[in-house]
Coordinates of C-alpha atoms and ligand atoms in Angstrom, one line a residue:
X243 CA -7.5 -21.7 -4.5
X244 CA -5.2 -23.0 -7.3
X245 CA -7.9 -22.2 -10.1
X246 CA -8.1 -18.4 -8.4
X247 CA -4.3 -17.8 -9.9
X248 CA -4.5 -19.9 -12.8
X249 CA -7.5 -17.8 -13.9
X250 CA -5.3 -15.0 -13.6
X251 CA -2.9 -16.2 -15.3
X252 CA -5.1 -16.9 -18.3
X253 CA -6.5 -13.2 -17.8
X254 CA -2.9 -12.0 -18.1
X255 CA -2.1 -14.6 -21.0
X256 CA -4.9 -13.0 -23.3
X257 CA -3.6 -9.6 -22.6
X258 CA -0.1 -10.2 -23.9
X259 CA -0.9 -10.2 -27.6
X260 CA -0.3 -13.3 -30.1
X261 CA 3.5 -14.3 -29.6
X262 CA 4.1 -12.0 -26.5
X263 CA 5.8 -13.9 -23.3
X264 CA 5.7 -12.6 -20.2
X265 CA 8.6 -13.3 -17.6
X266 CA 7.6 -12.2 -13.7
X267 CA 10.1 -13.1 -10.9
X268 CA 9.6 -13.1 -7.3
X269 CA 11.3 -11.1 -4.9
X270 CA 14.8 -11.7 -4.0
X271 CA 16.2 -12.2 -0.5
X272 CA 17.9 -9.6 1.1
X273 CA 20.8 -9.9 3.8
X274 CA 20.4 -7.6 6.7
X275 CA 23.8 -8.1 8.3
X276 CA 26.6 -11.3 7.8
X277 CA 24.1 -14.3 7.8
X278 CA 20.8 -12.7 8.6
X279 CA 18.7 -11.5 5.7
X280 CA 15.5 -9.3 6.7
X281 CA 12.1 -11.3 6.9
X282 CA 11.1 -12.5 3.4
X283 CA 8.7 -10.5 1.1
X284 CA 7.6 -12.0 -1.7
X285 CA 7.2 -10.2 -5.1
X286 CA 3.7 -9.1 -5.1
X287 CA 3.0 -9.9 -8.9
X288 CA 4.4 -13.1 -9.0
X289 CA 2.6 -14.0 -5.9
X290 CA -0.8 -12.3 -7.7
X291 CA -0.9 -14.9 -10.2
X292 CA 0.7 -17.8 -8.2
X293 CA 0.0 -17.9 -4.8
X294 CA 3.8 -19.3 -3.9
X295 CA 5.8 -17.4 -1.2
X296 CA 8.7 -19.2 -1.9
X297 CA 12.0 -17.0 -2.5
X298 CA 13.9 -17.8 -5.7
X299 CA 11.2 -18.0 -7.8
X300 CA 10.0 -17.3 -11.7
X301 CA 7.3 -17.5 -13.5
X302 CA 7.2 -17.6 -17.2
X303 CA 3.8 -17.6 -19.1
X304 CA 3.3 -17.4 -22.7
X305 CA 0.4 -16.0 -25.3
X306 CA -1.1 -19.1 -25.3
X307 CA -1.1 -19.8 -21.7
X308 CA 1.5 -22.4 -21.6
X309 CA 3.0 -21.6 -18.0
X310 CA 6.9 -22.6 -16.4
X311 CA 7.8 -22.2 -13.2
X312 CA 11.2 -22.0 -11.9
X313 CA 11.8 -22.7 -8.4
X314 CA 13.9 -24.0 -5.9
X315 CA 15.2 -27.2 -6.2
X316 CA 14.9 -29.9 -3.3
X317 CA 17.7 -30.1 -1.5
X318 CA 17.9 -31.6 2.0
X319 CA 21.2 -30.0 3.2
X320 CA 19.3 -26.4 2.4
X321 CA 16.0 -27.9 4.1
X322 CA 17.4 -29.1 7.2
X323 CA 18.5 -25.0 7.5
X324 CA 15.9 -22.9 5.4
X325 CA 12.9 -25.2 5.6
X326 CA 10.7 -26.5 3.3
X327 CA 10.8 -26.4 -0.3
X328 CA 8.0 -27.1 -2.9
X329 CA 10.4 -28.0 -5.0
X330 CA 9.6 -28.7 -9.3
X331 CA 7.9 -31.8 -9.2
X332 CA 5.1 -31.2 -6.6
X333 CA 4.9 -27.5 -7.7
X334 CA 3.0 -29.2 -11.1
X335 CA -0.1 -30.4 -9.3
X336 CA 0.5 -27.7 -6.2
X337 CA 0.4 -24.3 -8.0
X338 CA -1.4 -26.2 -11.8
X339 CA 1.9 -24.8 -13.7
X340 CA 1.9 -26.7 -17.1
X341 CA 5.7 -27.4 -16.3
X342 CA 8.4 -26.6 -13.2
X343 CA 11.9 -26.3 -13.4
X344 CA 14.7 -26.1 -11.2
X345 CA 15.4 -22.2 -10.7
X346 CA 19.3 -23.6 -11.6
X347 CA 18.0 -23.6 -15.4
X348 CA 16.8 -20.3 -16.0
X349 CA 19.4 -19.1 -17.9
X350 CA 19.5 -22.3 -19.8
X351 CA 15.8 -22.5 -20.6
X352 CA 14.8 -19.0 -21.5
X353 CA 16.1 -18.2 -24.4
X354 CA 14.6 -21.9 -25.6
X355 CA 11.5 -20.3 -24.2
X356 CA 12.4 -16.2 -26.5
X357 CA 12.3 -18.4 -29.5
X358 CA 10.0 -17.1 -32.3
X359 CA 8.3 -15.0 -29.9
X360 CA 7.4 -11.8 -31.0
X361 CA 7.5 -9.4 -27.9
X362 CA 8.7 -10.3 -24.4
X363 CA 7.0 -8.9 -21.1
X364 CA 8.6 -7.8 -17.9
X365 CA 8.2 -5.8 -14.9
X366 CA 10.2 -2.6 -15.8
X367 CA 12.3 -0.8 -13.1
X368 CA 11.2 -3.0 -10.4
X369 CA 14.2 -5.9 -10.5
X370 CA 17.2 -5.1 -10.2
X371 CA 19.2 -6.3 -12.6
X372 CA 16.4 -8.1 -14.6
X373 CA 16.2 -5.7 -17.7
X374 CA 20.7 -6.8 -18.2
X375 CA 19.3 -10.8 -18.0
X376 CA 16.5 -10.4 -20.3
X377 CA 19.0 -8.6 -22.8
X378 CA 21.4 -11.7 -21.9
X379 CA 18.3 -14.2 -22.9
X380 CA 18.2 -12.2 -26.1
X381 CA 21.3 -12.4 -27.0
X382 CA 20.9 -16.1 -26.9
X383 CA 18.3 -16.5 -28.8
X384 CA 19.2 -13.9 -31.8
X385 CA 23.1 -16.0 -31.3
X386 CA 21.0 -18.8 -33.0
X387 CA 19.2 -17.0 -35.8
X388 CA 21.4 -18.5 -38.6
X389 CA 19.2 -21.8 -37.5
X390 CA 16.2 -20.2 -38.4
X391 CA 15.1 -18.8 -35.3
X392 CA 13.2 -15.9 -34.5
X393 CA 13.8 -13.0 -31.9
X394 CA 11.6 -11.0 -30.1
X395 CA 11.8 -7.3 -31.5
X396 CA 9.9 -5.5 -28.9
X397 CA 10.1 -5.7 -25.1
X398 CA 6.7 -3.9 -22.6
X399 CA 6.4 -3.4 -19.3
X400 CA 4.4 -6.2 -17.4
X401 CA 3.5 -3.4 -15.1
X402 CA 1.1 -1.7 -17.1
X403 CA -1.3 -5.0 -17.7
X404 CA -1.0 -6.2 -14.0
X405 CA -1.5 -3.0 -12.1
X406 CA -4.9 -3.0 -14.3
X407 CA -5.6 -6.1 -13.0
X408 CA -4.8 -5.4 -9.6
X409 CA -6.3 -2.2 -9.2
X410 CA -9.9 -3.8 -8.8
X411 CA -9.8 -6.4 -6.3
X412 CA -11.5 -10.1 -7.2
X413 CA -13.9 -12.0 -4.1
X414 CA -11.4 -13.1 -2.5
X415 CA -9.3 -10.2 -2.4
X416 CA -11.5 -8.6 -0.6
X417 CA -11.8 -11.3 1.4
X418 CA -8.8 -11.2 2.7
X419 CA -8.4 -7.0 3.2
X420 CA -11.7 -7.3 5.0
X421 CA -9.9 -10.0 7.3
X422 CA -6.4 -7.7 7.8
X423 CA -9.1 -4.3 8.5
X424 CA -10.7 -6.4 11.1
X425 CA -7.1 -7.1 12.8
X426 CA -6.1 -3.7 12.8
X427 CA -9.0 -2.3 13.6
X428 CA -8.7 -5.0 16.7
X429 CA -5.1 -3.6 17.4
X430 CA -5.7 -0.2 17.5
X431 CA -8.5 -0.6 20.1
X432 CA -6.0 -2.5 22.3
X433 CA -3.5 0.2 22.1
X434 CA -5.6 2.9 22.6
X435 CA -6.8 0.4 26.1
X436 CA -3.3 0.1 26.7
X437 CA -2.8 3.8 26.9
X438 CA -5.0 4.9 29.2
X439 CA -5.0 1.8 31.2
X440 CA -0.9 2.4 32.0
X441 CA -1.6 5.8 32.3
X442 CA -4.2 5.6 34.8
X443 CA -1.9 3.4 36.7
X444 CA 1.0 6.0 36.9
X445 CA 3.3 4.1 34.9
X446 CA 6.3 5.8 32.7
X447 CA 4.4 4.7 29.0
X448 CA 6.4 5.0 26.2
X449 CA 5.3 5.1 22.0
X450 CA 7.4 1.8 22.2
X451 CA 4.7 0.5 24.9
X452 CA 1.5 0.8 22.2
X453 CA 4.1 -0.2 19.0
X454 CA 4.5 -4.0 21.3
X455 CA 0.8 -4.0 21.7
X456 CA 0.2 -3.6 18.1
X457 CA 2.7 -5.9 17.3
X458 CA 1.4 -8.4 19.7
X459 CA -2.6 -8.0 17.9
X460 CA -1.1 -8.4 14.6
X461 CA 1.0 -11.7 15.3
X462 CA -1.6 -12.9 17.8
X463 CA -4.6 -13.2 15.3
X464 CA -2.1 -15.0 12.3
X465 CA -0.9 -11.7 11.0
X466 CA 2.9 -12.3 9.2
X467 CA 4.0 -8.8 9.7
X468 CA 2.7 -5.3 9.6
X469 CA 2.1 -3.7 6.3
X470 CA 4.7 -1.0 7.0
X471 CA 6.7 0.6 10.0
X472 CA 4.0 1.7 12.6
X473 CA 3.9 5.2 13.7
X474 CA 3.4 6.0 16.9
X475 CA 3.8 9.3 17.7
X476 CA 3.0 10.8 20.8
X477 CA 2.4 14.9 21.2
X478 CA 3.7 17.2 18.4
X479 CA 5.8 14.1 16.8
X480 CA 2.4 13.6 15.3
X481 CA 3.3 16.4 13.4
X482 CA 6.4 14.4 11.8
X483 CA 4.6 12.9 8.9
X484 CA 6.7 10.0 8.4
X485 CA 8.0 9.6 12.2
X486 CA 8.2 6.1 13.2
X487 CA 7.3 4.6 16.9
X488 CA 10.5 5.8 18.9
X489 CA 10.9 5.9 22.9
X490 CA 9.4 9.3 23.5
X491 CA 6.8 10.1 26.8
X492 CA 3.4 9.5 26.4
X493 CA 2.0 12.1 28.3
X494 CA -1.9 12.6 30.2
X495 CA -3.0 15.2 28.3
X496 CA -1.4 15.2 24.9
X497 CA -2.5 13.2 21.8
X498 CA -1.3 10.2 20.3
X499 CA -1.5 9.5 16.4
X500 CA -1.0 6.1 15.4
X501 CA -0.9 5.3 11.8
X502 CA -0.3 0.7 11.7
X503 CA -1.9 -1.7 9.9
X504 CA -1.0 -5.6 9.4
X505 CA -0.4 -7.7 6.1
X506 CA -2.5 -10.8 6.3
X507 CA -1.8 -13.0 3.5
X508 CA -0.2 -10.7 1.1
X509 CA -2.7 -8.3 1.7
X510 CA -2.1 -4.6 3.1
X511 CA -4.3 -2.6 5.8
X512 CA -3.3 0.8 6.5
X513 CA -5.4 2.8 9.6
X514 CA -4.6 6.1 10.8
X515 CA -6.7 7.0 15.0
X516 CA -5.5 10.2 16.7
X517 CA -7.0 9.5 20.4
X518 CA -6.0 11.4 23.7
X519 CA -3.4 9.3 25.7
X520 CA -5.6 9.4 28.7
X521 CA -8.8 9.0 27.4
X522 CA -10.0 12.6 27.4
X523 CA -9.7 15.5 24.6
X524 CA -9.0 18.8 25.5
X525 CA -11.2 21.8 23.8
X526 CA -9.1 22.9 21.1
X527 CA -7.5 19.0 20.4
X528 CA -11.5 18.7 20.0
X529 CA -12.1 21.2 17.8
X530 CA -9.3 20.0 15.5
X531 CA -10.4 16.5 15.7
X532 CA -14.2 17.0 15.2
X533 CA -12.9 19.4 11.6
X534 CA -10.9 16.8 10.5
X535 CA -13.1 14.1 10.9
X536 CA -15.9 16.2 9.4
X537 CA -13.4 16.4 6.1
X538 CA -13.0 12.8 6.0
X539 CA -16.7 12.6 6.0
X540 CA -17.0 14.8 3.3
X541 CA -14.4 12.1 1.5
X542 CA -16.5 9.2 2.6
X543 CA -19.8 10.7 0.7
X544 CA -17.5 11.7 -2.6
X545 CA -16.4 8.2 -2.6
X546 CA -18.6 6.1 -4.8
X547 CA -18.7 4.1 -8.3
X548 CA -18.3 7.1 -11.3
X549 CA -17.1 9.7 -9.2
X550 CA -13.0 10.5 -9.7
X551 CA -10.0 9.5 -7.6
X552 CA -9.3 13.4 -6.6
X553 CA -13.2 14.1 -5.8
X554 CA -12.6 12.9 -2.0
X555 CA -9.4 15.1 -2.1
X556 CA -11.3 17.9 -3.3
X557 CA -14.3 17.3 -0.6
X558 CA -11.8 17.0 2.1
X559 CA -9.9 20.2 1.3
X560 CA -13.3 21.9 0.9
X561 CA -14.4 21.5 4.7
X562 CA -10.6 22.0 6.0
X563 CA -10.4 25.9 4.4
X564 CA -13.6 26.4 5.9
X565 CA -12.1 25.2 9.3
X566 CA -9.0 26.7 9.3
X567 CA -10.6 30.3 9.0
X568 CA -13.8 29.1 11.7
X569 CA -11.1 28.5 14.1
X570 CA -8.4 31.3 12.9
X571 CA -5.7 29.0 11.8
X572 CA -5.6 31.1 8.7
X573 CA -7.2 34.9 8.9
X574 CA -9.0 35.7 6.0
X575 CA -8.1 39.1 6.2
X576 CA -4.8 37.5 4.5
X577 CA -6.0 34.9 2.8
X578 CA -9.5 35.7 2.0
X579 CA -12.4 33.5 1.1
X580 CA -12.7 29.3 2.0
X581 CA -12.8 29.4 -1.9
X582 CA -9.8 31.4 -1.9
X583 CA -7.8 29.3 0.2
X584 CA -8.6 26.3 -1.8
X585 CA -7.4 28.1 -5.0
X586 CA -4.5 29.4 -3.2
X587 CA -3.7 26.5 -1.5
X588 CA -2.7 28.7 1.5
X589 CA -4.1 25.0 3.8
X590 CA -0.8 23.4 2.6
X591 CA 1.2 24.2 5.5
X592 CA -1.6 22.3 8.1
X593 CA -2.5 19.9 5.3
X594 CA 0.5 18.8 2.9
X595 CA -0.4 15.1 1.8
X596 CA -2.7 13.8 -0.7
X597 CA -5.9 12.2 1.0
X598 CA -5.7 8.8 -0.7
X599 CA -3.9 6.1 -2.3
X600 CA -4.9 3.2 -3.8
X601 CA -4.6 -0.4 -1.2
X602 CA -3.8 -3.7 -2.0
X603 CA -1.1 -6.6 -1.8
X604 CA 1.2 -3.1 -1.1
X605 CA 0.1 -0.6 1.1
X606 CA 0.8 2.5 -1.8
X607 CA -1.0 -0.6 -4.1
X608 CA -0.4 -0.4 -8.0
X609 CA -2.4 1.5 -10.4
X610 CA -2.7 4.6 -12.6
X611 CA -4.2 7.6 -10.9
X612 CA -5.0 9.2 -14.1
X613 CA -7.9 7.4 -16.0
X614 CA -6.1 5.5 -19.0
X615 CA -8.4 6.6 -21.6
X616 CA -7.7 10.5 -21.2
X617 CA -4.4 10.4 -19.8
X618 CA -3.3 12.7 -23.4
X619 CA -5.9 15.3 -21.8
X620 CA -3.2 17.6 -20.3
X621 CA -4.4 20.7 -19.0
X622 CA -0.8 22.6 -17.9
X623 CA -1.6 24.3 -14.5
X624 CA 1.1 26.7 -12.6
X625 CA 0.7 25.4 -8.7
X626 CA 0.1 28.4 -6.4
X627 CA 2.9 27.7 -4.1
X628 CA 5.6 26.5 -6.0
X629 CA 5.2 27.8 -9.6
X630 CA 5.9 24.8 -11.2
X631 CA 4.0 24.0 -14.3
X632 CA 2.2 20.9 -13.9
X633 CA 0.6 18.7 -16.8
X634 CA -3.2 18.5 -15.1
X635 CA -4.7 15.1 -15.9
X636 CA -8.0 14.3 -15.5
X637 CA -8.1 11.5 -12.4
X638 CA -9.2 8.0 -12.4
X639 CA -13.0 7.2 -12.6
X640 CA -13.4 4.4 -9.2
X641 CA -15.1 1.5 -10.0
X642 CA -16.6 -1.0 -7.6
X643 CA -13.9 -3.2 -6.3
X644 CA -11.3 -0.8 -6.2
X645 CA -10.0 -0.2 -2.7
X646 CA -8.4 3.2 -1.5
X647 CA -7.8 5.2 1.6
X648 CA -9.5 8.6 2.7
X649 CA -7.0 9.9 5.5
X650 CA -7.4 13.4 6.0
X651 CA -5.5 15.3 8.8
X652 CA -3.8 18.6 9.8
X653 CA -0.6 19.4 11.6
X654 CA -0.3 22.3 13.2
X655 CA 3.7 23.3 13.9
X656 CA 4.6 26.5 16.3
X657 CA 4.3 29.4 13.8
X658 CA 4.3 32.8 14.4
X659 CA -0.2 34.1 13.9
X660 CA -1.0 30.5 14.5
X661 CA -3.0 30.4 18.0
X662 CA -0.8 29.0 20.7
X663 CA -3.6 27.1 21.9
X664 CA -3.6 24.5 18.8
X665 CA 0.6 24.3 18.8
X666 CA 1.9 20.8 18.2
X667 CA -1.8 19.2 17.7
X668 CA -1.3 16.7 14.4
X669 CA -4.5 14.8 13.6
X670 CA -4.8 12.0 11.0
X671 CA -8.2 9.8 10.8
X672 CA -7.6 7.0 8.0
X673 CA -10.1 4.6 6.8
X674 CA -9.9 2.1 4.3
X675 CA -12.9 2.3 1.5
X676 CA -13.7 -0.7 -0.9
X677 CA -15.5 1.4 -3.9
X678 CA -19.5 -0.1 -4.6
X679 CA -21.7 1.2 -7.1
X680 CA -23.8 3.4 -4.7
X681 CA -20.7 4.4 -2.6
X682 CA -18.3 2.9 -0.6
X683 CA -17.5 0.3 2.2
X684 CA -15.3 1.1 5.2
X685 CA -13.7 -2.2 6.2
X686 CA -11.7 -0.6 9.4
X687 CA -14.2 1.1 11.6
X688 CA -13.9 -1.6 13.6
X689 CA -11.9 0.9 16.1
X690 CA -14.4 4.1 16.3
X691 CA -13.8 7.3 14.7
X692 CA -16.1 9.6 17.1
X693 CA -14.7 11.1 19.7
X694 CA -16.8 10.4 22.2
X695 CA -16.4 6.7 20.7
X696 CA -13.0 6.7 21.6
X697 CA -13.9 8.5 24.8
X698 CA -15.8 5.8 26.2
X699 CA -13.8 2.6 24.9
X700 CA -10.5 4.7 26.6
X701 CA -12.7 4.8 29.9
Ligands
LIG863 N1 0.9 4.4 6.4 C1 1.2 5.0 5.1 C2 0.1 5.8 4.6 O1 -0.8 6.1 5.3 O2 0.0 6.1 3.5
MN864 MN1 -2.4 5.5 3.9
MN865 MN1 -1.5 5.0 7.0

């Protein structure tokens, strides 16, 4: 497993240019209230190319590939409360680091490590603080130029060479995302189970009810924590895109849209299943469910090796205009052709998010969305519905190994022409999608999309 980050780090090392440095820290803790700090997150580059948890953490790599790590010091009287600590010496053979320091030295060591560099790397915008201590390591250094020492004269953002690297995921990567899709897919099934089953038994079920048997999946097969907050929405909150599992009624017939996935090992899963709490669709919950799962499998067949990031978008929106008029959610006495309502964008108050983002160690993972080599390619476009002027660029062109997800939906809010029948219905079906040459690989359909799928497992 060691070689797996020091490979990366020798990847990144070739990247950073003759002299160039590159300083990546891990995440800091953070106190919740008085002496309880919320459960610890490590920084998801510094954990990319070292594979330590640890808090209090820095990893310093140079052109040549001469790595330091800074970490924290062992300490017994912080053991005996925090735990265990790698500590400097074992960190050597542990993590292969060419050399490990206490984290007490940073601010002694790195200007020693600035000398005669030429150009010093660091993850802009994403540390607080970070960009006021490398100017404070400079300072150092350029205090000792009457010695004959050299100063780095340009600083570059880390960012821009790791998201690269992230973006398409290695072996084991996918490994591991494969492992957190099976676990999720695992705890939606149970929470779907868990529906109908308290249901069917006349019990009060709550969102909060599904949320603990999500939880309890997630933990129970190794998981540390989910990937983000779980929604569980139950009836029209599903129409609250960013509504978080609350204490509202699950009710027999209404729908339930839960949007939870674990992170297993630094790695994110993100699934989206919209299932009737009792087990059985209504017509018109039907009819939206069988369009929007029809649009994601428009996404699924744009998804492949060549094609562009938006092209699932674009397929998606496609079959949901079409829909929208077939079932007279829009009239096309007002809004015309499908054609027309995908130029118009007259969808965008039943369909208002994107329908993918790239996965990874973070659930939104790292990574240009515009392809790198024509991001000067800006076509300005005026968007239909707000006017703005937006500089166009043309999308990034997947690639196998590259991981995003295709979560269409629509949410249909009480409006005035909208048929009563469809009021307070959101639907969201999200899969996760590994890129491959000839098209893509869902790594979550371990819980079933199909209605009649979810049907009979609900029975
Ligand atoms: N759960 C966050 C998302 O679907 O993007
Ligand atoms: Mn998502
Ligand atoms: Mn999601």
């Amino acid at each position: 497993m060691t070689s797996l980050y020091a490979q990366r780090r020798a990847r990144l090392a070739a990247r950073l240019g003759a002299g160039g440095i590159a300083i990546i820290p891990t995440a800091p803790e953070r106190p919740r209230n008085r002496d309880s700090d919320y459960p610890y997150r490590h920084d998801s580059y510094f954990y990319y190319l070292t594979g330590f948890a640890e808090p209090g953490a820095c990893l310093v790599l140079d052109s040549e590939g001469r790595s330091t790590l800074f970490c924290l010091p062992k300490e017994l009287e912080r053991e005996i409360w925090d735990g265990y600590r790698l500590g400097p010496e074992a960190a050597v053979a542990t993590l292969a680091v060419d050399a490990a320091l206490p984290g007490t030295q940073l601010d002694a060591e790195l200007p020693r490590l600035l000398e005669n560099r030429r150009r010093v790397w660091f993850p802009f915008a994403t540390h607080e603080g970070l960009a006021a201590r490398v100017e404070g390591w400079l300072s150092a250094v350029r205090a000792r130029a009457r010695y004959g020492v050299l100063c780095p004269a340009e600083q570059a953002d880390a960012c821009l060479l790791l998201d690269e690297m992230r973006l398409v995921k290695d072996a084991h990567e996918l490994d591991v995302m494969r492992r957190a899709a099976d676990i999720s897919a695992r705890a939606h099934v149970r929470a779907m189970q868990r529906s109908s089953r308290m249901l069917r038994a006349g019990q009060d079920v709550r969102e909060y009810h599904l949320d603990a048997e999500l939880l309890a999946a997630f933990r129970e097969e190794g998981s540390q924590f989910p990937a983000y907050s779980s929604i569980v929405a139950a009836g029209a909150n599903a129409c609250v895109l960013h509504y978080r599992a609350d204490a509202a009624p699950v009710r027999a017939g209404e729908l339930v849209l839960i949007d939870a996935g674990c992170e297993l090992d630094g790695y994110a899963s993100d699934i989206t299943r919209t299932f009737p709490a009792d087990g059985r669709f209504s017509g018109p919950q039907r009819a939206l469910y069988e369009l929007v799962l029809a649009s994601q499998k428009a996404a699924i067949a744009a998804t492949r090796a060549g094609a562009r990031f938006n092209d699932p978008h674009d397929a998606t929106v496609a079959v949901l205009a079409q829909g929208l008029l077939d079932l007279q959610l829009l009239d096309s006495n007002q809004v015309g052709s499908a054609q027309d309502v995908v130029d118009s964008r007259a969808y965008f108050p039943f369909y208002m998010h994107r329908t993918s983002h790239w996965l990874g160690m973070d659930v939104h993972d790292c990574g240009s969305y515009v392809e790198p080599g024509e991001a000067s390619e800006a076509s300005p476009r005026r968007d239909p519905l707000s006017g703005e002027l937006i500089a166009h660029r043309p999308s990034r062109i997947l690639r196998p190994g590259m991981v995003l997800t295709i979560e269409p939906g629509l949410y249909v809010r009480a409006a005035p022409g909208v048929p009563e029948a469809f009021h307070g219905i959101g639907i969201r079906i999200e899969d996760d999608a590994v890129v491959t040459e000839g098209g893509c690989e869902l790594i979550t359909r371990g819980v079933p999309v199909e209605a009649d799928e979810i049907e009979a497992l609900m029975r």
